[in-house]
PDB file of C-alpha atoms and ligand atoms in Angstrom:
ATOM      1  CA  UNK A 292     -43.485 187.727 -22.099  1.00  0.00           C
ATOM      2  CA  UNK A 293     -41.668 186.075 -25.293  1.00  0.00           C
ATOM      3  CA  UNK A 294     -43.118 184.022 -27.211  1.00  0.00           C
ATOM      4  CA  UNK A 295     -40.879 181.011 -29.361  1.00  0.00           C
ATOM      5  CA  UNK A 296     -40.872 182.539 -32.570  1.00  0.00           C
ATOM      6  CA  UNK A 297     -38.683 185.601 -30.608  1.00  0.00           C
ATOM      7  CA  UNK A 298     -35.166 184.690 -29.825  1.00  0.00           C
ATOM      8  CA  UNK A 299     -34.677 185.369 -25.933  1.00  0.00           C
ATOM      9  CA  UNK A 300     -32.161 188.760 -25.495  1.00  0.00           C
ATOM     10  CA  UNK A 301     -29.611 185.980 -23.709  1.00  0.00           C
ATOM     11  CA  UNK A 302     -29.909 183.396 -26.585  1.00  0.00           C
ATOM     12  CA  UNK A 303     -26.576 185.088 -27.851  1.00  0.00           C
ATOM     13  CA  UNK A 304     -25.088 184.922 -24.763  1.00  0.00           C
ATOM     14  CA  UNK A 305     -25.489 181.035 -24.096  1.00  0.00           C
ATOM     15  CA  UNK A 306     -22.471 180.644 -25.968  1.00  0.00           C
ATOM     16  CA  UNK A 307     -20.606 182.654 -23.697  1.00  0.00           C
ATOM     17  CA  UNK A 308     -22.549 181.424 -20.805  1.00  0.00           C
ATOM     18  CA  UNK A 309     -21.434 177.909 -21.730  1.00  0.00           C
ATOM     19  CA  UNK A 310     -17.761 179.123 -22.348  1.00  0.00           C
ATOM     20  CA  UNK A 311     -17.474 181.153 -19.093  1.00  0.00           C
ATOM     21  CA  UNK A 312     -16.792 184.135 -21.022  1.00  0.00           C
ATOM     22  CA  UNK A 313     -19.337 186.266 -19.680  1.00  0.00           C
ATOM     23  CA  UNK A 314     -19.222 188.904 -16.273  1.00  0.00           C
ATOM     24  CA  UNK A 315     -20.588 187.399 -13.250  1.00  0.00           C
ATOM     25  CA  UNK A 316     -23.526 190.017 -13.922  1.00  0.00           C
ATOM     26  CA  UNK A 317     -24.030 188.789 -17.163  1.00  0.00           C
ATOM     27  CA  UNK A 318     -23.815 185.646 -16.142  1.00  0.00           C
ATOM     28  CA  UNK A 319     -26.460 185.830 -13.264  1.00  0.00           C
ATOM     29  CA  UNK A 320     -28.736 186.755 -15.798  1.00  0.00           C
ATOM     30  CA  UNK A 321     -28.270 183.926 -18.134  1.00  0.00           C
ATOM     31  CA  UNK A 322     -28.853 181.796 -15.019  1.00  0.00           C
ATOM     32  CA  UNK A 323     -32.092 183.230 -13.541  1.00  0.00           C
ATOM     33  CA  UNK A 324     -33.798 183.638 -16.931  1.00  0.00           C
ATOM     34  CA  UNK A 325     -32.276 179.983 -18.094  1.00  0.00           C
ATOM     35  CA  UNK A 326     -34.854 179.089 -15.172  1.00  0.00           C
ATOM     36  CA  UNK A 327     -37.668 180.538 -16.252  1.00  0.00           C
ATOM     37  CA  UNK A 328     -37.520 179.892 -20.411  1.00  0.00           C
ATOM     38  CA  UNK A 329     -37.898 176.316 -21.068  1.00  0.00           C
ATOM     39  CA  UNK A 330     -36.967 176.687 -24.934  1.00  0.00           C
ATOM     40  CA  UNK A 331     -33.041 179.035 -23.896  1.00  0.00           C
ATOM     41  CA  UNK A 332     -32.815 175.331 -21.491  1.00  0.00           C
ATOM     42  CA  UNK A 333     -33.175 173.235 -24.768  1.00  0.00           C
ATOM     43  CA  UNK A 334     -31.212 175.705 -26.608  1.00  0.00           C
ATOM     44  CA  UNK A 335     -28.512 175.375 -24.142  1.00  0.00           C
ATOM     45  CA  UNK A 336     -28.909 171.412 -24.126  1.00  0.00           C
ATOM     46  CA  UNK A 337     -28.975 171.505 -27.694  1.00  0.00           C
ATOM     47  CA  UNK A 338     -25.516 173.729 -27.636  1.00  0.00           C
ATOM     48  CA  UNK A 339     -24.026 171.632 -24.971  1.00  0.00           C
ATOM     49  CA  UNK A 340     -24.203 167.890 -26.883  1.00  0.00           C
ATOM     50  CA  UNK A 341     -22.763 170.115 -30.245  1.00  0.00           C
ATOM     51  CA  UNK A 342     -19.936 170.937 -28.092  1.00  0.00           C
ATOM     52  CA  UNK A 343     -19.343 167.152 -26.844  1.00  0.00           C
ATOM     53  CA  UNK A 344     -19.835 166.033 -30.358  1.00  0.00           C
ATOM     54  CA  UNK A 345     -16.841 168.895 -31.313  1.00  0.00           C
ATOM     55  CA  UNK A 346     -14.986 167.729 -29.236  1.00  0.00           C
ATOM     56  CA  UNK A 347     -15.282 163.816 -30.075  1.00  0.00           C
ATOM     57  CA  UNK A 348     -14.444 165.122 -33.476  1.00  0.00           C
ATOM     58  CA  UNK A 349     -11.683 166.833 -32.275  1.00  0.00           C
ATOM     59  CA  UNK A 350     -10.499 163.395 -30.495  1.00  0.00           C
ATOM     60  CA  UNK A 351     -10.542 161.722 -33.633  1.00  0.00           C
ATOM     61  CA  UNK A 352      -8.853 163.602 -35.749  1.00  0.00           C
ATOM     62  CA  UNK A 353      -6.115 163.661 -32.950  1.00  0.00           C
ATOM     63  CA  UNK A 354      -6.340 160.068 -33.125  1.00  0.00           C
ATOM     64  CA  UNK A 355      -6.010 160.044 -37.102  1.00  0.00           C
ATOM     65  CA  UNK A 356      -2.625 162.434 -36.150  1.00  0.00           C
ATOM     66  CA  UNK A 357      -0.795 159.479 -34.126  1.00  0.00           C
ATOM     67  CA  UNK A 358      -0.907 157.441 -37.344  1.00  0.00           C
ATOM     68  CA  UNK A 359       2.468 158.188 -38.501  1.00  0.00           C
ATOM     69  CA  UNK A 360       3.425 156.586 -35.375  1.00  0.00           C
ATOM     70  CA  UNK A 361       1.202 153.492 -35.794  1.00  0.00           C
ATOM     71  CA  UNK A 362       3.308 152.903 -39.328  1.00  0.00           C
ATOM     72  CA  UNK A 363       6.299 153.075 -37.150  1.00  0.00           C
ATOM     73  CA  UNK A 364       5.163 150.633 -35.141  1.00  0.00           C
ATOM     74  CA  UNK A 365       8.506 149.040 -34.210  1.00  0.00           C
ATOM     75  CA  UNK A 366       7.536 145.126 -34.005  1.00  0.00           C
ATOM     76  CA  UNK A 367       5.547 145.804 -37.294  1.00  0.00           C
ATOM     77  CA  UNK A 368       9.191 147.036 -38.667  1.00  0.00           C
ATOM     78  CA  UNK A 369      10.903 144.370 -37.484  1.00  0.00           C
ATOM     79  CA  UNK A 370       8.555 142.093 -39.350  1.00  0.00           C
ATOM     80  CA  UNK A 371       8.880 143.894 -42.445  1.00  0.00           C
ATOM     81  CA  UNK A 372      12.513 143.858 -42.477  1.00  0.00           C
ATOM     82  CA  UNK A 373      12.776 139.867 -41.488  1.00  0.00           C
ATOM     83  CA  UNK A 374      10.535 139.675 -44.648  1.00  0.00           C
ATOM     84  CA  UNK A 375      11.873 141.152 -46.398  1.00  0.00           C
ATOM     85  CA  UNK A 376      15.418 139.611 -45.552  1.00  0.00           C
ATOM     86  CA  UNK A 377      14.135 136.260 -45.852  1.00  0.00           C
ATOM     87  CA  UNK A 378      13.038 137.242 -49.455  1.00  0.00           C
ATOM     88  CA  UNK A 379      16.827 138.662 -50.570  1.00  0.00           C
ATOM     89  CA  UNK A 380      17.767 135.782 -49.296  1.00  0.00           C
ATOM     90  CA  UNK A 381      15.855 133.300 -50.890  1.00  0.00           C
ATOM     91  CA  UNK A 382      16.554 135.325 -54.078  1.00  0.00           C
ATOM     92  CA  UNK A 383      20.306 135.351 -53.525  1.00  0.00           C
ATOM     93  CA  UNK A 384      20.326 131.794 -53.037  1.00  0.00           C
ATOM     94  CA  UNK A 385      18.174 130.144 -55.981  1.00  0.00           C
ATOM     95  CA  UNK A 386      20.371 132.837 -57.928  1.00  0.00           C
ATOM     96  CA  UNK A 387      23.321 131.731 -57.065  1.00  0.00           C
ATOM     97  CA  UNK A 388      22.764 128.003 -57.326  1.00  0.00           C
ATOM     98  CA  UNK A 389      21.996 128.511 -60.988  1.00  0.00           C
ATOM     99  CA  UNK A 390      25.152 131.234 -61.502  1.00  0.00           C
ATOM    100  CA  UNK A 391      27.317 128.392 -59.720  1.00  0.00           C
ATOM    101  CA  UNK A 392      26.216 125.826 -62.233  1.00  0.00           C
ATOM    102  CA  UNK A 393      26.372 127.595 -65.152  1.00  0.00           C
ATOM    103  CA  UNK A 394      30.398 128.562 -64.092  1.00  0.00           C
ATOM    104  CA  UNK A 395      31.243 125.461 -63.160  1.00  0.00           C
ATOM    105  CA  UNK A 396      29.897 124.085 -66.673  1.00  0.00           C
ATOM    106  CA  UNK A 397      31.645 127.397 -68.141  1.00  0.00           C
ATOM    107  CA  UNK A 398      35.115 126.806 -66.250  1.00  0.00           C
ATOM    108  CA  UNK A 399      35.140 123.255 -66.646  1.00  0.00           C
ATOM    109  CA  UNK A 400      34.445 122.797 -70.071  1.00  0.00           C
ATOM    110  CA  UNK A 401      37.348 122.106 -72.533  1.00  0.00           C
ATOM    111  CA  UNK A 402      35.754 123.103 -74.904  1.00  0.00           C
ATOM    112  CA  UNK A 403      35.878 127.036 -74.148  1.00  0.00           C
ATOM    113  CA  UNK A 404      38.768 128.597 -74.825  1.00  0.00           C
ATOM    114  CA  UNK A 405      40.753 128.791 -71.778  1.00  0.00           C
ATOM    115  CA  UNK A 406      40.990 132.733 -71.602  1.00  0.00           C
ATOM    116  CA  UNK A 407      37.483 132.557 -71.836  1.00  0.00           C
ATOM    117  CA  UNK A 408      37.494 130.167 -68.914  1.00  0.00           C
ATOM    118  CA  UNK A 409      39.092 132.616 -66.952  1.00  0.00           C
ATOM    119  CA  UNK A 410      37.616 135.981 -68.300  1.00  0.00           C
ATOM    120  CA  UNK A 411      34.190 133.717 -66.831  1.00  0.00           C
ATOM    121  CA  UNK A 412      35.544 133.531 -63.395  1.00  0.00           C
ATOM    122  CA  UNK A 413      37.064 136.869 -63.022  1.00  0.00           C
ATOM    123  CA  UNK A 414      33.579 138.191 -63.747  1.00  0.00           C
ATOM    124  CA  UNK A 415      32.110 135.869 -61.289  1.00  0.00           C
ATOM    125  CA  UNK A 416      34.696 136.729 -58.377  1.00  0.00           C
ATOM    126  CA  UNK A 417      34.206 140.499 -59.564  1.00  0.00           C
ATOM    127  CA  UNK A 418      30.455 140.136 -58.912  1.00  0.00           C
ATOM    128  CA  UNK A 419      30.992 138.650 -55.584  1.00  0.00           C
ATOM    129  CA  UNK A 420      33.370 140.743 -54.141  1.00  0.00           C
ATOM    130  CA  UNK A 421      31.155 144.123 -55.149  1.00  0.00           C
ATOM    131  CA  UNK A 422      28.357 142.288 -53.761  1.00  0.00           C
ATOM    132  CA  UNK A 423      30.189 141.356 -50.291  1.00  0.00           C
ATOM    133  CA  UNK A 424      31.007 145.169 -50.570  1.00  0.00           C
ATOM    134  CA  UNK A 425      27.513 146.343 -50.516  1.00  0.00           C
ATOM    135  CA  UNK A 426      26.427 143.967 -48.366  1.00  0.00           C
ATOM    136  CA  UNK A 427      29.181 145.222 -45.806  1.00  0.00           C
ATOM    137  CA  UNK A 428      28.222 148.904 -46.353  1.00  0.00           C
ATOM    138  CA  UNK A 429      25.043 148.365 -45.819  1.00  0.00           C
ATOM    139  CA  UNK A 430      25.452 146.633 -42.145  1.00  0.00           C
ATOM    140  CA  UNK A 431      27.910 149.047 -41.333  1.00  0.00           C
ATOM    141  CA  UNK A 432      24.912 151.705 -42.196  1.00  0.00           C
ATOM    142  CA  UNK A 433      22.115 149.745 -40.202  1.00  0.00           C
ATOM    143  CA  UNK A 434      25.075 149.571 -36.944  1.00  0.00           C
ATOM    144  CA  UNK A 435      25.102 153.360 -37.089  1.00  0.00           C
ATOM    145  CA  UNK A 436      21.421 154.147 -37.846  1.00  0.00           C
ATOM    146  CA  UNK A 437      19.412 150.912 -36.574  1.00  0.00           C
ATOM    147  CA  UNK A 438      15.935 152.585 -37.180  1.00  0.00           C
ATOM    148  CA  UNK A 439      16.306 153.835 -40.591  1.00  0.00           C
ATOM    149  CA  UNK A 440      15.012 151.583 -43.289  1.00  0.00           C
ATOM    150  CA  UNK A 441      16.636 149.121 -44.413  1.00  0.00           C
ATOM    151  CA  UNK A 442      16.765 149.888 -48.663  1.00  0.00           C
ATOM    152  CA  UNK A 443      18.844 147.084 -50.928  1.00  0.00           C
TER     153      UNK A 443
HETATM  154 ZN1   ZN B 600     -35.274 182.384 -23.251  1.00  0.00          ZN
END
């Protein structure tokens, strides 16, 4: 007879018991003397809920893996980008109200120097045809690759 300070002979084999790693001999063992020794049943209990708390865990962290794919959420993208448009946009155009009336004061002011005038809107038309080149380079890049970010 054991008494509870002795670990049982099996309690080293619940684990295996639980696993079904053990011979059917083995295992018969476990069983029958799982019958008779209350404190191998809490044992096992005890080793059982660890296991289903392991494996909660191990649900968890899976779930903590698929968050890459939560940031790629594609509405959430979509949002991001129309926000982000909307703000280039807004940008663009208070910018280039106040550009416009400062060259139209420039151009049209006979008081400048008329090479100066047009040195002014040379710049101007340079500025807008590299930016209508960007722009165009960078919706020929979203055509080709319509998931990649969109970076300005
Ligand atoms: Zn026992």
């Amino acid at each position: 007879m054991q008494t509870e300070q002795q670990p049982c002979a099996v309690a080293e084999e619940l684990s295996g018991y639980l696993d079904n790693e053990l011979s059917q001999q083995e295992q018969q063992r476990v069983m029958i003397h799982l019958r008779n020794c209350p404190h191998c049943q809490q044992l096992l209990t005890e080793m059982q809920a660890m296991r289903t708390d392991m494996k909660v865990a191990v649900h968890v962290s899976a779930d903590t893996r698929d968050l890459p794919q939560i940031l790629g959420d594609k509405p959430a993208r979509w949002l991001g980008l129309l926000g982000w448009s909307a703000l280039i946009l807004g940008v663009l155009l208070v910018a280039s109200f106040f550009f416009w009336e400062l060259a139209v004061d420039l151009v049209t002011n006979a008081s400048i120097p008329w090479w100066v005038r047009f040195g002014i809107a040379g710049l101007y038309l340079g500025l807008l045809g590299l930016f209508l080149m960007v722009l165009r380079q960078r919706l020929v890049a979203m055509k080709t690759d319509k998931y990649r970010k969109v970076k300005l």
